[in-house]
mmCIF file of C-alpha atoms and ligand atoms in Angstrom:
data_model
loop_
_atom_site.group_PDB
_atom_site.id
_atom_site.type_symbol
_atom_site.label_atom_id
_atom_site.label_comp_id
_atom_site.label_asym_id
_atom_site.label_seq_id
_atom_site.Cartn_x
_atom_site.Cartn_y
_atom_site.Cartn_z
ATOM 1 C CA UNK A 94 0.000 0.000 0.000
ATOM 2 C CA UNK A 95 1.203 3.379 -0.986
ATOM 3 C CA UNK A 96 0.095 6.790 0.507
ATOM 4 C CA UNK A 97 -2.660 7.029 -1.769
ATOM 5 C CA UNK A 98 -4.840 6.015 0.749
ATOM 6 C CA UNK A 99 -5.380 9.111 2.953
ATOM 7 C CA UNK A 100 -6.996 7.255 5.816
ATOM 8 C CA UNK A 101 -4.114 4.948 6.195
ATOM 9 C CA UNK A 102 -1.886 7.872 6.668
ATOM 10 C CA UNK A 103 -4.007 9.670 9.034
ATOM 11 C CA UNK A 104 -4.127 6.560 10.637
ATOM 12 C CA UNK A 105 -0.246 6.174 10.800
ATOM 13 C CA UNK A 106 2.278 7.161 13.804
ATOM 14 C CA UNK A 107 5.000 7.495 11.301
ATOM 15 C CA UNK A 108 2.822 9.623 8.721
ATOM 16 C CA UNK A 109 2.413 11.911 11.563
ATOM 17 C CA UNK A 110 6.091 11.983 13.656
ATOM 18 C CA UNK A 111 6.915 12.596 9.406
ATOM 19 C CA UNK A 112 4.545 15.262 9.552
ATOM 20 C CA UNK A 113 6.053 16.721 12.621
ATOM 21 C CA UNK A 114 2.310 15.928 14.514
ATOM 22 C CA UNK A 115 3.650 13.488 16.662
ATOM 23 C CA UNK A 116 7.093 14.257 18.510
ATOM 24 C CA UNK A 117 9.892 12.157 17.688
ATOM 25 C CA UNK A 118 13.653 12.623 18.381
ATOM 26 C CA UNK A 119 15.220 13.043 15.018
ATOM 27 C CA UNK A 120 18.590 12.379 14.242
ATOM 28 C CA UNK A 121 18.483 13.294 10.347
ATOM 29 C CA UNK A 122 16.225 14.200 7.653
ATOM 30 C CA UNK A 123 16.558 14.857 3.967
ATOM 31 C CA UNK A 124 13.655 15.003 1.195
ATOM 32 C CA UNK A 125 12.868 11.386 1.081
ATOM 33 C CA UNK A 126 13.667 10.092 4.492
ATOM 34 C CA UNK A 127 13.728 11.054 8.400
ATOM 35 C CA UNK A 128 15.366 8.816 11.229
ATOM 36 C CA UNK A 129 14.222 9.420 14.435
ATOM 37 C CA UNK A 130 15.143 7.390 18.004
ATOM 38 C CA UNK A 131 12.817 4.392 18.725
ATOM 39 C CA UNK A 132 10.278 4.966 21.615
ATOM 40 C CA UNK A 133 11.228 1.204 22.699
ATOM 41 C CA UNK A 134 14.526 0.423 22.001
ATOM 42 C CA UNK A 135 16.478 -2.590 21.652
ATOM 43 C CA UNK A 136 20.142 -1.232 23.166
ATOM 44 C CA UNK A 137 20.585 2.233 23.661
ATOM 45 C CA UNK A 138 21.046 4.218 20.565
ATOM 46 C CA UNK A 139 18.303 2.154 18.245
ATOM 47 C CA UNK A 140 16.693 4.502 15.885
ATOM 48 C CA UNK A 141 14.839 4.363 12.604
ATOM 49 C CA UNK A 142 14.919 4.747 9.159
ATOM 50 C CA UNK A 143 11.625 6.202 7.654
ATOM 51 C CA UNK A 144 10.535 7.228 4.544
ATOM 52 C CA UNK A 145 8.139 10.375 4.046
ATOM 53 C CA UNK A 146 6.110 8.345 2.091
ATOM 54 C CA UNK A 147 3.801 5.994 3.694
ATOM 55 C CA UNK A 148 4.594 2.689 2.241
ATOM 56 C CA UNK A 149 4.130 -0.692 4.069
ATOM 57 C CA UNK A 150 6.343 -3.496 3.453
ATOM 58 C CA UNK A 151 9.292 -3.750 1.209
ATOM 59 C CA UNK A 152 7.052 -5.036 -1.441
ATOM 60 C CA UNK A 153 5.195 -1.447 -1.737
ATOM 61 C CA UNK A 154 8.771 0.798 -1.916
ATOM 62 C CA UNK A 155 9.741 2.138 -5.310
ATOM 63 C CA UNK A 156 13.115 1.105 -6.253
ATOM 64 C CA UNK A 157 14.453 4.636 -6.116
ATOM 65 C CA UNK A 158 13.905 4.398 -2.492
ATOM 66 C CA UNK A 159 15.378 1.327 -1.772
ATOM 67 C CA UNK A 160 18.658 2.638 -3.774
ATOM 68 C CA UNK A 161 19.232 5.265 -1.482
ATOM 69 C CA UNK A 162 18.193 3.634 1.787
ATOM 70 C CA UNK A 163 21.299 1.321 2.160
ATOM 71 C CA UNK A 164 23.637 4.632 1.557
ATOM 72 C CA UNK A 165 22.026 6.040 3.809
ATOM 73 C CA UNK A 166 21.849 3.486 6.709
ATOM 74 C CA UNK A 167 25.801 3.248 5.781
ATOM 75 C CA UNK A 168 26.127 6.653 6.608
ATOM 76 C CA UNK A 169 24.286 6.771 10.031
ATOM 77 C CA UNK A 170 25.633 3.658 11.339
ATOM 78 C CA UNK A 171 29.163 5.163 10.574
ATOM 79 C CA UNK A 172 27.977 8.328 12.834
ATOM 80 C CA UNK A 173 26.733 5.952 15.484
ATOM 81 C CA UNK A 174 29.469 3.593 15.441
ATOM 82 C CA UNK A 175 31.862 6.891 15.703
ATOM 83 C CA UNK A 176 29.340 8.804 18.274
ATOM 84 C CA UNK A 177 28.423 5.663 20.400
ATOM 85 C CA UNK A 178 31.749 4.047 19.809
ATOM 86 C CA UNK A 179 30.169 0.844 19.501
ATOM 87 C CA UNK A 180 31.326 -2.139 18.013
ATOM 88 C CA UNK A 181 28.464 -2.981 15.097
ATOM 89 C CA UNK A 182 24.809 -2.731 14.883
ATOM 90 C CA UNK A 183 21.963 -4.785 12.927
ATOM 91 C CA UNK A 184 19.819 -3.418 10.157
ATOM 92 C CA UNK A 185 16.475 -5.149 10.842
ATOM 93 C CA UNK A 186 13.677 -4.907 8.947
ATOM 94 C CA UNK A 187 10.267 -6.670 9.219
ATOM 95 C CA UNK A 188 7.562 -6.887 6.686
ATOM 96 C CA UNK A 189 4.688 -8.621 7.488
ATOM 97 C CA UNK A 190 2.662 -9.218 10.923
ATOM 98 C CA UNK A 191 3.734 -12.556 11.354
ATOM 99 C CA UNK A 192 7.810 -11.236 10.999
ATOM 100 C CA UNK A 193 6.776 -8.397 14.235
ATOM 101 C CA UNK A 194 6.108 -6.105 11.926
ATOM 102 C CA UNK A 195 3.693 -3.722 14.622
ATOM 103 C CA UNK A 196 4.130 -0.489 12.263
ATOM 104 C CA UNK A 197 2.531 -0.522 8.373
ATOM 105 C CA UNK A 198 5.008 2.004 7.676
ATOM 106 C CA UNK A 199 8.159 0.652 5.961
ATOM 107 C CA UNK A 200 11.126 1.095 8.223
ATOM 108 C CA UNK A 201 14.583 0.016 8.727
ATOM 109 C CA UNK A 202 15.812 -0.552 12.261
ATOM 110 C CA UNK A 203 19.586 0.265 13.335
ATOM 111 C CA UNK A 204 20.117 -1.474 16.157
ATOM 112 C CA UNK A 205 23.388 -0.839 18.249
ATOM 113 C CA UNK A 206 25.580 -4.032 19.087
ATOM 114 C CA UNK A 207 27.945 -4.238 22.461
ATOM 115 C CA UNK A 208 27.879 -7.414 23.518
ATOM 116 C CA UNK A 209 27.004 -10.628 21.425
ATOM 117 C CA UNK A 210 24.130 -11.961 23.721
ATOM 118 C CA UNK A 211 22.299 -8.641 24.374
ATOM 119 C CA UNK A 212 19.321 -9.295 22.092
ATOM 120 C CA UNK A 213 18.129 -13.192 22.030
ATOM 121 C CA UNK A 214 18.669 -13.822 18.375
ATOM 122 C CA UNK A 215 18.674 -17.683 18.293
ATOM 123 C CA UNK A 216 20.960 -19.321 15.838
ATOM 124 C CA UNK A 217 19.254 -21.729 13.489
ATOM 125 C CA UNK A 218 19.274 -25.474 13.912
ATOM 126 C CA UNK A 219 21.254 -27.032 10.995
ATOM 127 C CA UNK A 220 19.539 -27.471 7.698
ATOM 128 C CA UNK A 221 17.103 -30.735 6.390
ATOM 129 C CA UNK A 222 19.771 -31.052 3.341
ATOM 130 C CA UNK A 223 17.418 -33.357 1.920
ATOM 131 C CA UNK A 224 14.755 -30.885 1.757
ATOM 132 C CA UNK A 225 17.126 -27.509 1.568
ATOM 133 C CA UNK A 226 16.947 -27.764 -2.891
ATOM 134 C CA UNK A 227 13.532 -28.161 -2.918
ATOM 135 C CA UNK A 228 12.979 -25.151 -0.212
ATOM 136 C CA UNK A 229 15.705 -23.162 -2.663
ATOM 137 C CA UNK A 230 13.915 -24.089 -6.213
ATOM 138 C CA UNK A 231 10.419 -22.922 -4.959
ATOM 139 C CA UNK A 232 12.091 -19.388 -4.171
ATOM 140 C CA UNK A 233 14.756 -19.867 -7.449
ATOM 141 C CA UNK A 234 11.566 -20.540 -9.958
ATOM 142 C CA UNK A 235 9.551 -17.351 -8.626
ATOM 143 C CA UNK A 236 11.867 -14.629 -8.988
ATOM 144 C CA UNK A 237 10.447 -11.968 -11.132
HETATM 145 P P1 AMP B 392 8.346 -3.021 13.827
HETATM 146 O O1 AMP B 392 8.018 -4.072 14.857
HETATM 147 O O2 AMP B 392 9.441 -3.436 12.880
HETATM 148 O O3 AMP B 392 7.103 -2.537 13.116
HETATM 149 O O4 AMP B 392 8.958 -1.823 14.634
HETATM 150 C C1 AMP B 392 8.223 -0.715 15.054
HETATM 151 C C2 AMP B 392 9.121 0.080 15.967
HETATM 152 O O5 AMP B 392 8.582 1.374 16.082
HETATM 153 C C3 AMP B 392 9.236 -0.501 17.373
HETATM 154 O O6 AMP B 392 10.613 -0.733 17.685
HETATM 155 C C4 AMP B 392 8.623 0.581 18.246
HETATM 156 O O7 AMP B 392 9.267 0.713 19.494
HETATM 157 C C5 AMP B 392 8.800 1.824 17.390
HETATM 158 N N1 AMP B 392 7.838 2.900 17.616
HETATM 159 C C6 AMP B 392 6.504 2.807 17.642
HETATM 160 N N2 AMP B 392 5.947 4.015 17.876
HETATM 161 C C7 AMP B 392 6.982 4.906 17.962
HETATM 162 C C8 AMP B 392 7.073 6.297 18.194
HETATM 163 N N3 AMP B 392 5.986 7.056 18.373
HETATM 164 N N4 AMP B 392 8.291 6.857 18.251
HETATM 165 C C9 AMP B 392 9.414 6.109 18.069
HETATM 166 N N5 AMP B 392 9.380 4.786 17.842
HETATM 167 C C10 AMP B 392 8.189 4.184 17.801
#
């Protein structure tokens, strides 16, 4: 969904923090995007990346978006890494209810990394390699 639909953008709390209707704490904003410090954060320094434009998943952001969103998360996670002096961060970025997504307004996540246990991402239990090429060819034969 793109913002087109007027309702869904009154209806948004990123449409409006864009709109400067709802506070936010903004660490940047040019003509396309804004990035402003999560109300709930991870670690200390998380902060999003947020279009203008109300789009929802991945699936509704024009290309020329997406090209200048990884530049861009490049460029703040350099400032953080150098302002925070932290060791890395994650780019997260869920699409989809059942993935956490709680806000239908595409954003990226930059999450701050100290310490390798300080947000309980599981590692995965080793692959069904009987199974793993037929998992891969129904991806493989539905790229577009
Ligand atoms: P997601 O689960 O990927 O949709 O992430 C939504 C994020 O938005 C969560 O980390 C929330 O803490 C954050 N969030 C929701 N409302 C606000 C707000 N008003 N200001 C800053 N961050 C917010």
């Amino acid at each position: 969904m793109s913002n087109d639909n007027s309702s869904a953008v009154e209806a948004c709390v990123f449409c409006q923090i864009a709109a400067g209707r709802i506070p936010s704490i903004r660490i940047y904003e040019d003509e396309d995007f804004i990035a402003f410090m999560d109300i709930a954060p991870q670690t200390e320094g998380h902060f999003l990346v947020v279009p203008r434009a109300h789009y929802e998943t991945i699936a509704d952001m024009p290309d020329s978006l997406l090209a200048k969103v990884m530049p861009l998360a490049r460029k703040l996670g350099r400032a953080a890494s150098d302002g925070l002096e932290i060791a890395g961060f994650n780019l997260l970025q869920n699409n989809g209810r059942v993935a956490g997504q709680e806000v239908d307004h595409w954003h990226l996540h930059l999450i701050p990394r100290r310490a390798p246990h300080e947000i309980p991402f599981k590692a995965g239990a080793p692959a069904d390699l009987t199974r793993l090429p037929f998992v891969a060819e129904k991806i493989r034969t539905n790229i577009k």
